[in-house]
CSV table of C-alpha atoms and ligand atoms in Angstrom, one decimal:
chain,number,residue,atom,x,y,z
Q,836,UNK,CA,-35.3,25.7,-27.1
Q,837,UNK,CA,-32.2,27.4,-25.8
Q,838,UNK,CA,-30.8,24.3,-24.4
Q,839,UNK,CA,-31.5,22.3,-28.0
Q,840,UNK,CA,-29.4,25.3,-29.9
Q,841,UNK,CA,-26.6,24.9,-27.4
Q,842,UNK,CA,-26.8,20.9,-27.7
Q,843,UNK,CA,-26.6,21.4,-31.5
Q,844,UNK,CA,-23.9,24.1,-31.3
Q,845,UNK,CA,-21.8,21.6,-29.8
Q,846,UNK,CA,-23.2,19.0,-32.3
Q,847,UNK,CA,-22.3,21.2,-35.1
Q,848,UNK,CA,-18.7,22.4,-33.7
Q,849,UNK,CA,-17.5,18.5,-34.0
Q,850,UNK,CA,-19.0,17.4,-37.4
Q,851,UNK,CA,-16.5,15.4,-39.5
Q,852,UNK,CA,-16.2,14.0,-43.0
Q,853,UNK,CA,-13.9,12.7,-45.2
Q,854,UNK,CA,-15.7,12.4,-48.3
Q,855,UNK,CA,-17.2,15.2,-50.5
Q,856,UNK,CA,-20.5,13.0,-50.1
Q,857,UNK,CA,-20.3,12.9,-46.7
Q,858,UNK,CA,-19.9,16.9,-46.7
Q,859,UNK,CA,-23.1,16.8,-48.6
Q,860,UNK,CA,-25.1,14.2,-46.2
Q,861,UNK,CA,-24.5,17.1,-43.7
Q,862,UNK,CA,-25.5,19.8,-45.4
Q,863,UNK,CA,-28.7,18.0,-45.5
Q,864,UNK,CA,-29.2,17.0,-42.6
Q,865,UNK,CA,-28.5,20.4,-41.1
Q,866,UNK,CA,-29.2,23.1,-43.2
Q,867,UNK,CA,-31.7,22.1,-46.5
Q,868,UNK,CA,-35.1,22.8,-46.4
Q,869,UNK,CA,-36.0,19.8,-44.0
Q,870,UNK,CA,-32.7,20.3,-42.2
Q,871,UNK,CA,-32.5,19.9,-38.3
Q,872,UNK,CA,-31.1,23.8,-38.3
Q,873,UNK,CA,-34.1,24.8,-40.6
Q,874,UNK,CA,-36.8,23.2,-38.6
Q,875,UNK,CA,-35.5,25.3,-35.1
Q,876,UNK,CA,-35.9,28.3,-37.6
Q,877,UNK,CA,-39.4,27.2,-38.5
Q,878,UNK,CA,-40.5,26.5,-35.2
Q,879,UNK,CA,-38.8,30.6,-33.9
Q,880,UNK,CA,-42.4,31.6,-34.6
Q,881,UNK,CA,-43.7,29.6,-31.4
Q,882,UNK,CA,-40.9,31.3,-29.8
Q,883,UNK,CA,-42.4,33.6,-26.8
Q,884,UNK,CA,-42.1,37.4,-27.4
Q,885,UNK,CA,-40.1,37.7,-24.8
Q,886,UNK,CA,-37.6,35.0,-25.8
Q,887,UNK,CA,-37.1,35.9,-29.5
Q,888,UNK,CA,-34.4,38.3,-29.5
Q,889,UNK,CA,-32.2,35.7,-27.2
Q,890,UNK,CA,-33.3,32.9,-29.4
Q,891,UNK,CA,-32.9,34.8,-32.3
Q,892,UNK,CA,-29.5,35.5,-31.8
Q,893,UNK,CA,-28.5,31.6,-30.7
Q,894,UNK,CA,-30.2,30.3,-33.7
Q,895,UNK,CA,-28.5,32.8,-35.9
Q,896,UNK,CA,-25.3,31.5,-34.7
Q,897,UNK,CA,-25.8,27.9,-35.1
Q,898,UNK,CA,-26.9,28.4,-38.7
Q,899,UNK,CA,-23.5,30.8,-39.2
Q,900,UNK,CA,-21.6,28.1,-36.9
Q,901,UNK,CA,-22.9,25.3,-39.2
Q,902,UNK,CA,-22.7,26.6,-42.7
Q,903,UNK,CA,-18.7,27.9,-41.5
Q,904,UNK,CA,-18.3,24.5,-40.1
Q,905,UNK,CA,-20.0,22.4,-43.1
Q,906,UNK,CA,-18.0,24.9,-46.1
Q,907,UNK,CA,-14.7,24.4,-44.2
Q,908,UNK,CA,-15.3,20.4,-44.4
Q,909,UNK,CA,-16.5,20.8,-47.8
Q,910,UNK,CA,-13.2,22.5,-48.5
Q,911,UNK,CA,-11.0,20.0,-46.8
Q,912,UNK,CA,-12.3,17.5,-49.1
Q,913,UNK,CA,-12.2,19.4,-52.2
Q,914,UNK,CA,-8.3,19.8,-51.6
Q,915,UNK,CA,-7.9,16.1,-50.7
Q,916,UNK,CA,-9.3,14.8,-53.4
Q,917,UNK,CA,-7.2,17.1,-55.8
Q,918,UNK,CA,-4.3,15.8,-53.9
Q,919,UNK,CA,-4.9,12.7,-54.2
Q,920,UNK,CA,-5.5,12.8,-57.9
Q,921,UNK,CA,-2.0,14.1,-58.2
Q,922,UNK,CA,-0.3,11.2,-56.0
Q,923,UNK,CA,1.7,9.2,-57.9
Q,924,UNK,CA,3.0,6.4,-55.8
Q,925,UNK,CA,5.6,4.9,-58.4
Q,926,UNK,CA,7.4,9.0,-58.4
Q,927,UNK,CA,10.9,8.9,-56.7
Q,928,UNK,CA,11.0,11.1,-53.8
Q,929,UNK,CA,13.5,13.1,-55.5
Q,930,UNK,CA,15.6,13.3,-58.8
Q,931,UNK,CA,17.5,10.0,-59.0
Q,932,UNK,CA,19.9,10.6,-62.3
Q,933,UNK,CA,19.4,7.4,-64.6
Q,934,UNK,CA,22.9,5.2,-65.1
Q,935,UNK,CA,23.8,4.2,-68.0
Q,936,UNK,CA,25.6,0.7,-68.8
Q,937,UNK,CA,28.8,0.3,-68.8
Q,938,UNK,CA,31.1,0.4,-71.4
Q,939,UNK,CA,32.0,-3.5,-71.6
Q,940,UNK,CA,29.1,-4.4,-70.9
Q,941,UNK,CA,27.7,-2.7,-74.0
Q,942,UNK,CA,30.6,-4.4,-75.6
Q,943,UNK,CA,29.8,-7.4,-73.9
Q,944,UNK,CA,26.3,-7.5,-75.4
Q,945,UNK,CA,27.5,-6.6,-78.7
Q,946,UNK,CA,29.9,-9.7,-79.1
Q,947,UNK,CA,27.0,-11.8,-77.4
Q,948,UNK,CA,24.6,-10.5,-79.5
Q,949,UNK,CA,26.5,-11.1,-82.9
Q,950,UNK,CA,27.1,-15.0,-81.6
Q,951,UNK,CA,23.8,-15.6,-80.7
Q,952,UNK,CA,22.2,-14.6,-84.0
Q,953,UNK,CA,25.0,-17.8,-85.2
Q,954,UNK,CA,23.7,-19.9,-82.5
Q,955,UNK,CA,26.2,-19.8,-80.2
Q,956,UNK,CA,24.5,-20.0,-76.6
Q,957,UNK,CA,25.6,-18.4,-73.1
Q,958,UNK,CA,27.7,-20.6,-70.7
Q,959,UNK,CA,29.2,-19.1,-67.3
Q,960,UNK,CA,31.1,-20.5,-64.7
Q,961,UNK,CA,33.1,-19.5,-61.9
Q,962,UNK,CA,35.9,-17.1,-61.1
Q,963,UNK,CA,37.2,-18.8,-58.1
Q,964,UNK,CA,38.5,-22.1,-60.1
Q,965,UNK,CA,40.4,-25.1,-59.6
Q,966,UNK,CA,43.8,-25.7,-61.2
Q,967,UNK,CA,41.9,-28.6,-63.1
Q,968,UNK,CA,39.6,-26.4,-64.9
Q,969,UNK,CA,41.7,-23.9,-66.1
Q,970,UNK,CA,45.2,-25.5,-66.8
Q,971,UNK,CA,44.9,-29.1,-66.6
Q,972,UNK,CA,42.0,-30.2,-68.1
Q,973,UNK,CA,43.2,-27.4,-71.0
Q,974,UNK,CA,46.4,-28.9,-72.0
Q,975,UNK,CA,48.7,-27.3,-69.5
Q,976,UNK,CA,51.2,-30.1,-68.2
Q,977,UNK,CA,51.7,-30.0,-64.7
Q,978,UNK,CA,55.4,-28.2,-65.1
Q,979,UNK,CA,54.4,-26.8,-68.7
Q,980,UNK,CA,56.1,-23.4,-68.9
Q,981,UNK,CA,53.1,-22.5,-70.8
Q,982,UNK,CA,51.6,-21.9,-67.2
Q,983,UNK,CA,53.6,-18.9,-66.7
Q,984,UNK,CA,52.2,-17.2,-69.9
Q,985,UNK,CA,49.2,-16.1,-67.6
Q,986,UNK,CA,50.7,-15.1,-64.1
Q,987,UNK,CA,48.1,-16.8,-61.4
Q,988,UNK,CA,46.5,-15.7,-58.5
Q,989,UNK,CA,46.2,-18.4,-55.8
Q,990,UNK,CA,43.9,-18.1,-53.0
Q,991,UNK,CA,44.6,-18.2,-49.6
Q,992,UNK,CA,48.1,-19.9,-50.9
Q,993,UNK,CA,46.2,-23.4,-52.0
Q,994,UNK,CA,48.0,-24.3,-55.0
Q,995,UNK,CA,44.5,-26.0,-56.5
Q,996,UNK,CA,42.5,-22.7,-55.9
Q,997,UNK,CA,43.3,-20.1,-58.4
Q,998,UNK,CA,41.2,-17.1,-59.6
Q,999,UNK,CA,40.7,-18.2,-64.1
Q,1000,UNK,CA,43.5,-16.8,-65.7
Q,1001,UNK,CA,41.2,-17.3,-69.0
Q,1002,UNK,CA,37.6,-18.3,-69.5
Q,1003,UNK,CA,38.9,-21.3,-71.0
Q,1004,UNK,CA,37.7,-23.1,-67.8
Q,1005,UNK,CA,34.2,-22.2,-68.5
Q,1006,UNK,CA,35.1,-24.5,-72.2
Q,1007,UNK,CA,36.2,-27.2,-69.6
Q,1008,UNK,CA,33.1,-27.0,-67.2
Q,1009,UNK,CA,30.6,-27.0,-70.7
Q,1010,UNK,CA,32.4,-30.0,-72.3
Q,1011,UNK,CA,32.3,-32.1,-68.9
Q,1012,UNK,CA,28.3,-31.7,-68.9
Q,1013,UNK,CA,27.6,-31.6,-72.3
Q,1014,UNK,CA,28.1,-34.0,-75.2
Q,1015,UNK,CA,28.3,-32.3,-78.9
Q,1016,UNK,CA,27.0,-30.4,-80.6
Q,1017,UNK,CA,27.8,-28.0,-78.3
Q,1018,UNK,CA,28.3,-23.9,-79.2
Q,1019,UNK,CA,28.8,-21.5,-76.4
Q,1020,UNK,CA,30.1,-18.3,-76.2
Q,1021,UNK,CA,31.3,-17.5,-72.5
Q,1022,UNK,CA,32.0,-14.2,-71.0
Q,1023,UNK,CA,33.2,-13.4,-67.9
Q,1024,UNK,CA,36.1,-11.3,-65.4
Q,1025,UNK,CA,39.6,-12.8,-65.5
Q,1026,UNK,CA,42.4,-12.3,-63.3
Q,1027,UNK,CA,46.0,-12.1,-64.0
Q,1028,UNK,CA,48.9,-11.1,-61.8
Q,1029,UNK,CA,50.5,-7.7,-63.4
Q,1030,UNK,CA,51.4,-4.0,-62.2
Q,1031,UNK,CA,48.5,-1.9,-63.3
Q,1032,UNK,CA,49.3,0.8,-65.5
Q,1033,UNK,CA,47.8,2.2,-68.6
Q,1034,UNK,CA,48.1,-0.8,-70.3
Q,1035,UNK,CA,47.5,-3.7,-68.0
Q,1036,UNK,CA,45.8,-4.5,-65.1
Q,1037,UNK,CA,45.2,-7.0,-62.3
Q,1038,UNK,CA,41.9,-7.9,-63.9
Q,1039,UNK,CA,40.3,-7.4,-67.2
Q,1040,UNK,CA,37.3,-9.0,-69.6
Q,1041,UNK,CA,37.0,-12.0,-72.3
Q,1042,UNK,CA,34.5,-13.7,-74.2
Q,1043,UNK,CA,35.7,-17.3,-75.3
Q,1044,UNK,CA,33.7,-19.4,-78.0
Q,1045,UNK,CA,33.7,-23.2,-78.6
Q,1046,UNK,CA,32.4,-25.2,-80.8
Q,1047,UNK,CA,32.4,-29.2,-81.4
Q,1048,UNK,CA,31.0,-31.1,-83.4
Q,1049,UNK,CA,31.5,-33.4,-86.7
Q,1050,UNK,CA,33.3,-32.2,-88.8
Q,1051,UNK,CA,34.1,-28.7,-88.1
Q,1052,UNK,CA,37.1,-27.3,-89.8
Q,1053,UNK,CA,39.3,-24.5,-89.9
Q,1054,UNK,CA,37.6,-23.0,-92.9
Q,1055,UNK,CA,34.0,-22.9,-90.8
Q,1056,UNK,CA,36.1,-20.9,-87.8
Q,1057,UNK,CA,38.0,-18.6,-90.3
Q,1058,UNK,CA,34.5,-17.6,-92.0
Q,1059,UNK,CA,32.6,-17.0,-88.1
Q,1060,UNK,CA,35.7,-14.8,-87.4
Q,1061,UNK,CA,35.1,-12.7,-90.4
Q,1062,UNK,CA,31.8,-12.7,-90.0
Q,1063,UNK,CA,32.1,-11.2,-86.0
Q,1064,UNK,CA,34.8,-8.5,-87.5
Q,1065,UNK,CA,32.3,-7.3,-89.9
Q,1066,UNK,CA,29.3,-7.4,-87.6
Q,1067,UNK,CA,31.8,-5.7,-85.1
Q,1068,UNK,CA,33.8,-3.6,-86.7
Q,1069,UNK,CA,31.7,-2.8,-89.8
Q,1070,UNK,CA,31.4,-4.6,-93.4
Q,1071,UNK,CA,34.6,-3.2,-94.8
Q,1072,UNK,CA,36.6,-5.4,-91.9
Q,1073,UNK,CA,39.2,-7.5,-93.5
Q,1074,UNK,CA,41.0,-10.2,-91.2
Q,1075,UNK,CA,44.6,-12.1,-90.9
Q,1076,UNK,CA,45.4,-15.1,-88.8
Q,1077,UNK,CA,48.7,-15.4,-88.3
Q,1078,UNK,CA,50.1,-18.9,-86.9
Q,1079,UNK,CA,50.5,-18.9,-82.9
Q,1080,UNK,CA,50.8,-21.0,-80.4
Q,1081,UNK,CA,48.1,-21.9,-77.4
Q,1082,UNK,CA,48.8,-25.3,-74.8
Q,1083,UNK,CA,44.5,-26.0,-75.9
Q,1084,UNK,CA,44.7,-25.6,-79.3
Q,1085,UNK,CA,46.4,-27.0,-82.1
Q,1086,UNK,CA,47.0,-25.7,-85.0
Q,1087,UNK,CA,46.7,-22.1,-83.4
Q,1088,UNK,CA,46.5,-18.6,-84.8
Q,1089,UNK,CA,46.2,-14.9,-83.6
Q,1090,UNK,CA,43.9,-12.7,-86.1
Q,1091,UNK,CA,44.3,-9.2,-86.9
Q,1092,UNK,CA,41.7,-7.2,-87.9
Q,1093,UNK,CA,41.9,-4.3,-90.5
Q,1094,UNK,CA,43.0,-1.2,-88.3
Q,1095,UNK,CA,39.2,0.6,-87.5
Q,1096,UNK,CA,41.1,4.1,-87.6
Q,1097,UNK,CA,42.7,3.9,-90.8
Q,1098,UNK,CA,41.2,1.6,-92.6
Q,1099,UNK,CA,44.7,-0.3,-93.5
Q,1100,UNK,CA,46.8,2.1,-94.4
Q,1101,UNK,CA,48.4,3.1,-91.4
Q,1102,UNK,CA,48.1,5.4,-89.0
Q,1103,UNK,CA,49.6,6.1,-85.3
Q,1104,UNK,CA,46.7,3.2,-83.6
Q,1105,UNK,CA,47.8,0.8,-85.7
Q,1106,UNK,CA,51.5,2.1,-85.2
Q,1107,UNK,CA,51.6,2.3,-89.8
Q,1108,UNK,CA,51.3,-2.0,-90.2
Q,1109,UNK,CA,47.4,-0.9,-91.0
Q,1110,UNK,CA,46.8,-4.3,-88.8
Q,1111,UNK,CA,45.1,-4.6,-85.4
Q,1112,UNK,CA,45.2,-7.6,-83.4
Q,1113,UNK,CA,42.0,-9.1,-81.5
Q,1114,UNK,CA,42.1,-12.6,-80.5
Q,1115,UNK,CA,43.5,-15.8,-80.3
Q,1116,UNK,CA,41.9,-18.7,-81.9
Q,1117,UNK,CA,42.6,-22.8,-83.0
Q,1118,UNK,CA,41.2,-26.2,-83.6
Q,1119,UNK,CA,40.7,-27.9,-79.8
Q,1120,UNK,CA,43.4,-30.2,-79.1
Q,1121,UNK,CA,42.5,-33.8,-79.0
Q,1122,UNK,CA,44.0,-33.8,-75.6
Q,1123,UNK,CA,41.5,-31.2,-74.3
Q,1124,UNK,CA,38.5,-33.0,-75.9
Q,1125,UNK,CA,39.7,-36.7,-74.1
Q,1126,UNK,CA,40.5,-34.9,-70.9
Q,1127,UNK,CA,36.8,-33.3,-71.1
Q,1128,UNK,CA,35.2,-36.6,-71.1
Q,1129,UNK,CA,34.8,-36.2,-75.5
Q,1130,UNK,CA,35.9,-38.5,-78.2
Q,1131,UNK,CA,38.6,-37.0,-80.2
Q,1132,UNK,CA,38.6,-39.5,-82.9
Q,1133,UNK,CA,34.6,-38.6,-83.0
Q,1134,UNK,CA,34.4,-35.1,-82.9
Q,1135,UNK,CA,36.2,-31.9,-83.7
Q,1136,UNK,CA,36.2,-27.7,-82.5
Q,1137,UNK,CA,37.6,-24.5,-82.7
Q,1138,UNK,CA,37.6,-22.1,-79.7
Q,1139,UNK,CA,38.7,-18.4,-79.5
Q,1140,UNK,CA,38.8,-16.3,-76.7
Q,1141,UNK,CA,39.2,-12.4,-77.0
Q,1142,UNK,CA,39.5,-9.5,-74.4
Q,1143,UNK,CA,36.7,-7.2,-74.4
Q,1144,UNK,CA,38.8,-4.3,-72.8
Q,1145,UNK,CA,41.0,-4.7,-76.7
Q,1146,UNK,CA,37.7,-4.5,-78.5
Q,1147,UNK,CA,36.3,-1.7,-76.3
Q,1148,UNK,CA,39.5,0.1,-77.0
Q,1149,UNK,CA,39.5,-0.2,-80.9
Q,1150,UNK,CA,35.5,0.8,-81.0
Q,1151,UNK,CA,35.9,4.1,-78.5
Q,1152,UNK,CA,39.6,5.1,-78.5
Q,1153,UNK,CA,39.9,4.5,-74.7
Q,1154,UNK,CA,43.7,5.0,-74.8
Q,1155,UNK,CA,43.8,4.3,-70.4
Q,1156,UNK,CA,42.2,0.7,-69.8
Q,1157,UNK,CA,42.4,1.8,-65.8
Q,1158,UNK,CA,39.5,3.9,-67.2
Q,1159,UNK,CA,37.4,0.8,-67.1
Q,1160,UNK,CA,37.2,-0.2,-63.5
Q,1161,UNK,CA,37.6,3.6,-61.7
Q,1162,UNK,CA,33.8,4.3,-62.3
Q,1163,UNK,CA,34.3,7.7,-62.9
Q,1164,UNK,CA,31.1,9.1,-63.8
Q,1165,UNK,CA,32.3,11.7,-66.4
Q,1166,UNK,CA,33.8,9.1,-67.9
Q,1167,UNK,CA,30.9,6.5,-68.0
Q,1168,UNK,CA,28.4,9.3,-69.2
Q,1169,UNK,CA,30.4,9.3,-72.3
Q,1170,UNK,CA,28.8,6.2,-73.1
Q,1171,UNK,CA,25.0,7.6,-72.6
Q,1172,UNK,CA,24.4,7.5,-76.4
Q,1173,UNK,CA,25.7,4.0,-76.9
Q,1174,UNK,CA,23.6,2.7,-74.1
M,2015,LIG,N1,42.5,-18.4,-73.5
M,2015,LIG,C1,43.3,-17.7,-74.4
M,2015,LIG,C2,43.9,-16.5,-73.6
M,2015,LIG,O1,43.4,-16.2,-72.6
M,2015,LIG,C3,42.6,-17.2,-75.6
M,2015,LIG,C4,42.2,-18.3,-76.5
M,2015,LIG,C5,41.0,-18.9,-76.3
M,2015,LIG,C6,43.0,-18.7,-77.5
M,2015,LIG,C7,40.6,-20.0,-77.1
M,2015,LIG,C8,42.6,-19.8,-78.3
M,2015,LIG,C9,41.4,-20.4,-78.1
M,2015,LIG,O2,44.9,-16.0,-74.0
């Protein structure tokens, strides 16, 4: 008997679980009423006198040794489980502060958003571009002074690989693939070489729309431009277009849009002309339909092409545009409620 307590001790001493069921299976085994552990007691009666007290004392102990053993499992379990009800595998391992967007790209969307619900579709295309796509195939003769309007970046010094002055190219790279109708609206990073300062900088933002078709006449861009000012700018928005030139489109025009501080009557952002100017705009030149593989004598478009860095500045007041690209987080949360 002495040697089965012992034996059992040493059973007892390595039990294991890792369920609360399996805390219970033991329990039963060892210690209900037709437990192993209960059994020994039963059978302490056929114990000889002059063994009991010994016994006693050993089967005492393994009871004690069990039930301490079999609670403390029990426990182990119970603390598990409540762990594992609070693990939530998708929790960050520690605070991570949101970001919010930035503020051109909220601007971004905005224009996007405005030409989209007109039909106007996304188009992208590269930054790194050929001399083709953005001056050429746009109008620009080969020693055109109109090619020093927008200061170029060449790369590595090969006088075909430029970084897009102007998404115009991405106009080039639609018409090329794409017979009319075609109406895209294409923004994207543009590069330009000038000092930075508070007002200019070696890179900035446009979004450029196109549109050819039959037909299409001044009249239908004029009324899309008011349309965007309004949408943009709010339903009091007046425009002006004011004649301009542009190699890629002809006639051309710049528009101004009523100043957004003032309202028109003048004021020190629209330094007192109560006028604010956005973008340049025309009727596609024949010669940049032909050269993009379209029939001029078929089909007609407007393009336009504005900076989103100018419309970013007229909706938040951001009077230093090197603001933009410093990702300055103070500066960026100003944004959170926009976002
Ligand atoms: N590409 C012109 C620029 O960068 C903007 C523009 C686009 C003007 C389309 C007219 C038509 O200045």
């Amino acid at each position: 008997m002495l040697e089965k307590i012992k034996q059992m001790l040493a059973e007892v001493d390595s039990l294991q679980a890792k369920t609360a069921d399996e805390v219970e299976a033991l329990r039963i085994k060892y210690l209900s009423k037709k437990g192993e552990i209960t059994a020994l007691m039963n059978d302490f009666r056929l114990v000889p006198a002059e063994q009991k007290k010994q016994v006693g004392i050993a089967i005492n102990e393994l009871k004690n040794r069990a039930l301490e053993r079999i609670n403390g499992l029990k426990q182990a379990c119970a603390t598990q489980d409540t762990e594992q009800d609070d693990l939530d595998l998708s929790r960050t391992a520690y605070p991570i502060d949101l970001g919010t967007r930035h503020p051109l790209t909220l601007v971004k969307n905005e224009i996007i958003d405005i030409f989209a619900r007109l039909g106007f579709s996304l188009a992208e295309g590269p930054e790194v571009e050929d001399d083709w796509h953005v001056f050429s195939s746009m109008n620009f003769p080969d020693d055109h002074p109109a090619r020093d309007m927008q200061d170029t970046f060449f790369v590595e010094s090969h006088p075909d690989i430029i970084l897009r002055t102007h998404t115009s190219s991405v106009q080039a790279r639609v018409m090329e693939r794409q017979q009319p109708p075609i109406r895209v609206i294409c923004p994207g990073r543009v590069y330009r070489n000038e000092a930075i300062s508070a007002r200019a900088h070696c890179f900035f933002h446009q979004v450029e729309g196109l549109y050819v078709d039959k037909d299409v006449s001044f009249t239908d861009l004029k009324q899309v431009l008011l349309l965007f000012a309004k949408e943009m700018f709010g339903n009091d928005t007046k425009i002006r277009l004011r004649p301009s030139y542009f190699p890629f489109t002809e006639p051309s025009a710049e528009m101004d849009v009523s100043c957004t501080i003032c309202g028109g009557k003048g004021c020190a952002m629209c330094k007192g002309s109560g006028w604010l100017e956005i973008l340049g705009c025309g009727m596609v030149h024949p010669n940049v339909l032909a050269a993009n593989g379209i029939d001029p004598t078929q089909y007609k478009g407007y393009a336009f092409g504005m900076g989103i860095e100018r419309i970013a500045n007229l909706k938040y007041q951001v009077k230093d545009l090197r603001l933009f690209s410093e990702n300055d987080v103070r500066f960026l949360r100003e944004f959170e409620a926009a976002n």
